[in-house]
Each structure stands twice: as structure tokens, then as C-alpha cells.
PDB file of C-alpha atoms in Angstrom:
ATOM      1  CA  GLN A  13      14.040 -17.395 -12.061  1.00  0.00           C
ATOM      2  CA  VAL A  14      11.362 -14.731 -11.607  1.00  0.00           C
ATOM      3  CA  GLN A  15      12.138 -12.429  -8.704  1.00  0.00           C
ATOM      4  CA  LEU A  16      10.727  -9.214  -7.298  1.00  0.00           C
ATOM      5  CA  VAL A  17      12.828  -8.016  -4.382  1.00  0.00           C
ATOM      6  CA  GLU A  18      11.568  -5.075  -2.335  1.00  0.00           C
ATOM      7  CA  SER A  19      13.822  -2.930  -0.191  1.00  0.00           C
ATOM      8  CA  GLY A  20      13.792   0.404   1.605  1.00  0.00           C
ATOM      9  CA  GLY A  21      11.217  -0.266   4.285  1.00  0.00           C
ATOM     10  CA  GLY A  22      11.723   0.585   7.922  1.00  0.00           C
ATOM     11  CA  LEU A  23      10.619   2.773  10.796  1.00  0.00           C
ATOM     12  CA  VAL A  24       9.868   6.423  10.146  1.00  0.00           C
ATOM     13  CA  GLN A  25       8.209   9.190  12.147  1.00  0.00           C
ATOM     14  CA  PRO A  26       4.917  10.759  11.056  1.00  0.00           C
ATOM     15  CA  GLY A  27       5.568  13.393   8.426  1.00  0.00           C
ATOM     16  CA  GLY A  28       8.732  11.684   7.290  1.00  0.00           C
ATOM     17  CA  SER A  29       9.658  10.212   3.923  1.00  0.00           C
ATOM     18  CA  LEU A  30      10.764   6.849   2.640  1.00  0.00           C
ATOM     19  CA  ARG A  31      11.570   5.431  -0.790  1.00  0.00           C
ATOM     20  CA  LEU A  32      10.856   1.809  -1.587  1.00  0.00           C
ATOM     21  CA  SER A  33      12.580  -0.033  -4.406  1.00  0.00           C
ATOM     22  CA  CYS A  34      11.661  -3.223  -6.223  1.00  0.00           C
ATOM     23  CA  ALA A  35      14.331  -4.954  -8.282  1.00  0.00           C
ATOM     24  CA  ALA A  36      12.920  -7.295 -10.916  1.00  0.00           C
ATOM     25  CA  SER A  37      14.533 -10.156 -12.790  1.00  0.00           C
ATOM     26  CA  GLY A  38      13.603 -13.258 -14.760  1.00  0.00           C
ATOM     27  CA  PHE A  39      10.971 -11.708 -17.017  1.00  0.00           C
ATOM     28  CA  THR A  40      10.602  -8.968 -19.594  1.00  0.00           C
ATOM     29  CA  PHE A  41      10.199  -6.056 -17.217  1.00  0.00           C
ATOM     30  CA  SER A  42       9.456  -3.502 -19.938  1.00  0.00           C
ATOM     31  CA  MET A  43       6.316  -5.403 -20.977  1.00  0.00           C
ATOM     32  CA  TYR A  44       4.693  -5.429 -17.550  1.00  0.00           C
ATOM     33  CA  VAL A  45       2.510  -3.084 -15.575  1.00  0.00           C
ATOM     34  CA  MET A  46       4.169  -2.531 -12.213  1.00  0.00           C
ATOM     35  CA  SER A  47       2.269  -1.792  -9.030  1.00  0.00           C
ATOM     36  CA  TRP A  48       2.664  -1.374  -5.312  1.00  0.00           C
ATOM     37  CA  TYR A  49       0.189  -2.941  -2.919  1.00  0.00           C
ATOM     38  CA  ARG A  50       0.084  -2.832   0.853  1.00  0.00           C
ATOM     39  CA  GLN A  51      -1.438  -4.935   3.593  1.00  0.00           C
ATOM     40  CA  ALA A  52      -1.866  -4.133   7.264  1.00  0.00           C
ATOM     41  CA  PRO A  53      -2.320  -6.927   9.838  1.00  0.00           C
ATOM     42  CA  GLY A  54      -5.854  -8.309   9.726  1.00  0.00           C
ATOM     43  CA  LYS A  55      -6.738  -6.318   6.627  1.00  0.00           C
ATOM     44  CA  GLU A  56      -6.991  -7.119   2.942  1.00  0.00           C
ATOM     45  CA  ARG A  57      -4.226  -6.259   0.531  1.00  0.00           C
ATOM     46  CA  GLU A  58      -4.965  -3.007  -1.290  1.00  0.00           C
ATOM     47  CA  LEU A  59      -3.622  -1.363  -4.410  1.00  0.00           C
ATOM     48  CA  VAL A  60      -1.531   1.733  -3.724  1.00  0.00           C
ATOM     49  CA  ALA A  61      -0.413   2.751  -7.212  1.00  0.00           C
ATOM     50  CA  GLY A  62       0.206   1.308 -10.661  1.00  0.00           C
ATOM     51  CA  LEU A  63       2.332   2.249 -13.646  1.00  0.00           C
ATOM     52  CA  THR A  64       2.260   1.316 -17.340  1.00  0.00           C
ATOM     53  CA  PRO A  65       5.311  -0.236 -19.026  1.00  0.00           C
ATOM     54  CA  THR A  66       6.328   3.212 -20.285  1.00  0.00           C
ATOM     55  CA  GLY A  67       5.792   5.058 -17.027  1.00  0.00           C
ATOM     56  CA  GLY A  68       2.237   6.355 -17.289  1.00  0.00           C
ATOM     57  CA  SER A  69       0.117   6.361 -14.160  1.00  0.00           C
ATOM     58  CA  ILE A  70      -2.687   3.809 -14.077  1.00  0.00           C
ATOM     59  CA  SER A  71      -4.087   4.352 -10.620  1.00  0.00           C
ATOM     60  CA  VAL A  72      -3.319   5.957  -7.281  1.00  0.00           C
ATOM     61  CA  ALA A  73      -5.238   5.224  -4.110  1.00  0.00           C
ATOM     62  CA  ASP A  74      -7.152   8.210  -2.754  1.00  0.00           C
ATOM     63  CA  SER A  75      -5.563   7.714   0.655  1.00  0.00           C
ATOM     64  CA  VAL A  76      -2.060   8.379  -0.714  1.00  0.00           C
ATOM     65  CA  LYS A  77      -2.797  10.799  -3.546  1.00  0.00           C
ATOM     66  CA  GLY A  78      -0.480  13.795  -3.404  1.00  0.00           C
ATOM     67  CA  ARG A  79       1.876  12.050  -0.985  1.00  0.00           C
ATOM     68  CA  PHE A  80       3.116   8.942  -2.820  1.00  0.00           C
ATOM     69  CA  THR A  81       4.703   8.766  -6.264  1.00  0.00           C
ATOM     70  CA  ILE A  82       5.366   5.610  -8.262  1.00  0.00           C
ATOM     71  CA  SER A  83       8.055   5.524 -10.939  1.00  0.00           C
ATOM     72  CA  ARG A  84      10.075   2.994 -12.919  1.00  0.00           C
ATOM     73  CA  ASP A  85      13.465   2.709 -14.554  1.00  0.00           C
ATOM     74  CA  ASN A  86      13.285   0.094 -17.291  1.00  0.00           C
ATOM     75  CA  ALA A  87      17.040   0.224 -17.844  1.00  0.00           C
ATOM     76  CA  LYS A  88      17.499  -0.948 -14.249  1.00  0.00           C
ATOM     77  CA  ASN A  89      14.434  -3.222 -14.090  1.00  0.00           C
ATOM     78  CA  THR A  90      13.370  -1.336 -10.994  1.00  0.00           C
ATOM     79  CA  VAL A  91      10.169   0.284  -9.762  1.00  0.00           C
ATOM     80  CA  TYR A  92      10.071   2.808  -6.932  1.00  0.00           C
ATOM     81  CA  LEU A  93       7.568   4.197  -4.481  1.00  0.00           C
ATOM     82  CA  GLN A  94       8.431   7.587  -3.031  1.00  0.00           C
ATOM     83  CA  MET A  95       6.417   8.120   0.141  1.00  0.00           C
ATOM     84  CA  ASN A  96       6.192  11.587   1.661  1.00  0.00           C
ATOM     85  CA  SER A  97       4.207  13.034   4.560  1.00  0.00           C
ATOM     86  CA  LEU A  98       3.823   9.579   6.027  1.00  0.00           C
ATOM     87  CA  LYS A  99       1.005   8.884   8.458  1.00  0.00           C
ATOM     88  CA  PRO A 100       0.561   6.116  11.049  1.00  0.00           C
ATOM     89  CA  GLU A 101      -2.201   4.639   8.894  1.00  0.00           C
ATOM     90  CA  ASP A 102       0.385   4.027   6.160  1.00  0.00           C
ATOM     91  CA  THR A 103       1.894   1.304   8.340  1.00  0.00           C
ATOM     92  CA  ALA A 104       1.758  -1.962   6.397  1.00  0.00           C
ATOM     93  CA  VAL A 105       3.751  -4.509   4.480  1.00  0.00           C
ATOM     94  CA  TYR A 106       4.315  -3.127   1.009  1.00  0.00           C
ATOM     95  CA  TYR A 107       4.409  -5.537  -1.921  1.00  0.00           C
ATOM     96  CA  CYS A 108       5.740  -5.140  -5.431  1.00  0.00           C
ATOM     97  CA  ASN A 109       3.630  -6.589  -8.234  1.00  0.00           C
ATOM     98  CA  ALA A 110       4.218  -7.217 -11.929  1.00  0.00           C
ATOM     99  CA  GLN A 111       1.264  -7.881 -14.240  1.00  0.00           C
ATOM    100  CA  ASN A 112       1.112  -8.564 -17.956  1.00  0.00           C
ATOM    101  CA  TYR A 113      -1.715  -7.535 -20.252  1.00  0.00           C
ATOM    102  CA  ASN A 114      -3.513 -10.850 -19.638  1.00  0.00           C
ATOM    103  CA  GLY A 115      -3.549 -10.231 -15.899  1.00  0.00           C
ATOM    104  CA  PHE A 116      -0.897 -12.761 -14.883  1.00  0.00           C
ATOM    105  CA  LYS A 117       0.866 -11.548 -11.755  1.00  0.00           C
ATOM    106  CA  TYR A 118       4.172 -11.953  -9.973  1.00  0.00           C
ATOM    107  CA  TRP A 119       4.581 -10.882  -6.343  1.00  0.00           C
ATOM    108  CA  GLY A 120       7.499  -9.828  -4.207  1.00  0.00           C
ATOM    109  CA  GLN A 121       7.958 -10.930  -0.605  1.00  0.00           C
ATOM    110  CA  GLY A 122       7.089  -7.539   0.854  1.00  0.00           C
ATOM    111  CA  THR A 123       8.873  -4.937   2.940  1.00  0.00           C
ATOM    112  CA  GLN A 124       7.622  -3.572   6.261  1.00  0.00           C
ATOM    113  CA  VAL A 125       6.886   0.135   6.633  1.00  0.00           C
ATOM    114  CA  THR A 126       6.118   1.371  10.131  1.00  0.00           C
ATOM    115  CA  VAL A 127       5.118   4.980  10.776  1.00  0.00           C
ATOM    116  CA  SER A 128       5.264   5.822  14.461  1.00  0.00           C
ATOM    117  CA  SER A 129       6.544   8.456  16.841  1.00  0.00           C
TER     118      SER A 129
END
């Protein structure tokens, strides 16, 4: 029953923008920390940004600070990642994550973001 479904990925030129969405179901969304991770081929998955159940920022990776913004809409059970000023090094599969206060995690299937001219 638990699902995290990412959408919004695709091909974008350097300097462009993209907004990712993650639709959640099957658990109490408003009780979970929501995060975005990303993973490039041959590299480890890394945390991009995290958000408390009420929308407070937990962490933002230095590499995306000032360019990416995470937000959530608890009424829609959805978390977003607004990505601006995209760079080729942002190319990766982006994953949605839900984590409760004990550290238990759910993962989405990922959505591909490719930044290239």
C-alpha cells in the first residue's frame, strides 16, 4: 500500500529549471520527514535536501544550496523539489524518501534528470 511516486524529471539545458514532485500514499504523510536524494551512475546515493513534517528545512546539500528548494503540501501528500540554475553535474536519478522519527524509510522508484546542452 505504501507508495512514493516521483514525476517531473527529464532533459533540460544548463541554466534551466525543473520541478520534481513526489506523491505519497499508504502512510501518515504528515508524520514523516521527507527528503530528496540523488544518485549518478557509478556513484553513491546522496542527500539533496530534507524537510520536517511541518515544512522546516532539515538539510540542504552544499552543491545545490541557493539553487534547489524543497517544499511539501501535507493536504496533497506531496513533496516537491524546485531546481533552478541546473548544471550538468546535477544529472542523476532523483529519489523521494520518507522517514519517521525512528529512522524507518520508504523509497520511491526515482526519476531521471539529465542536464545537457
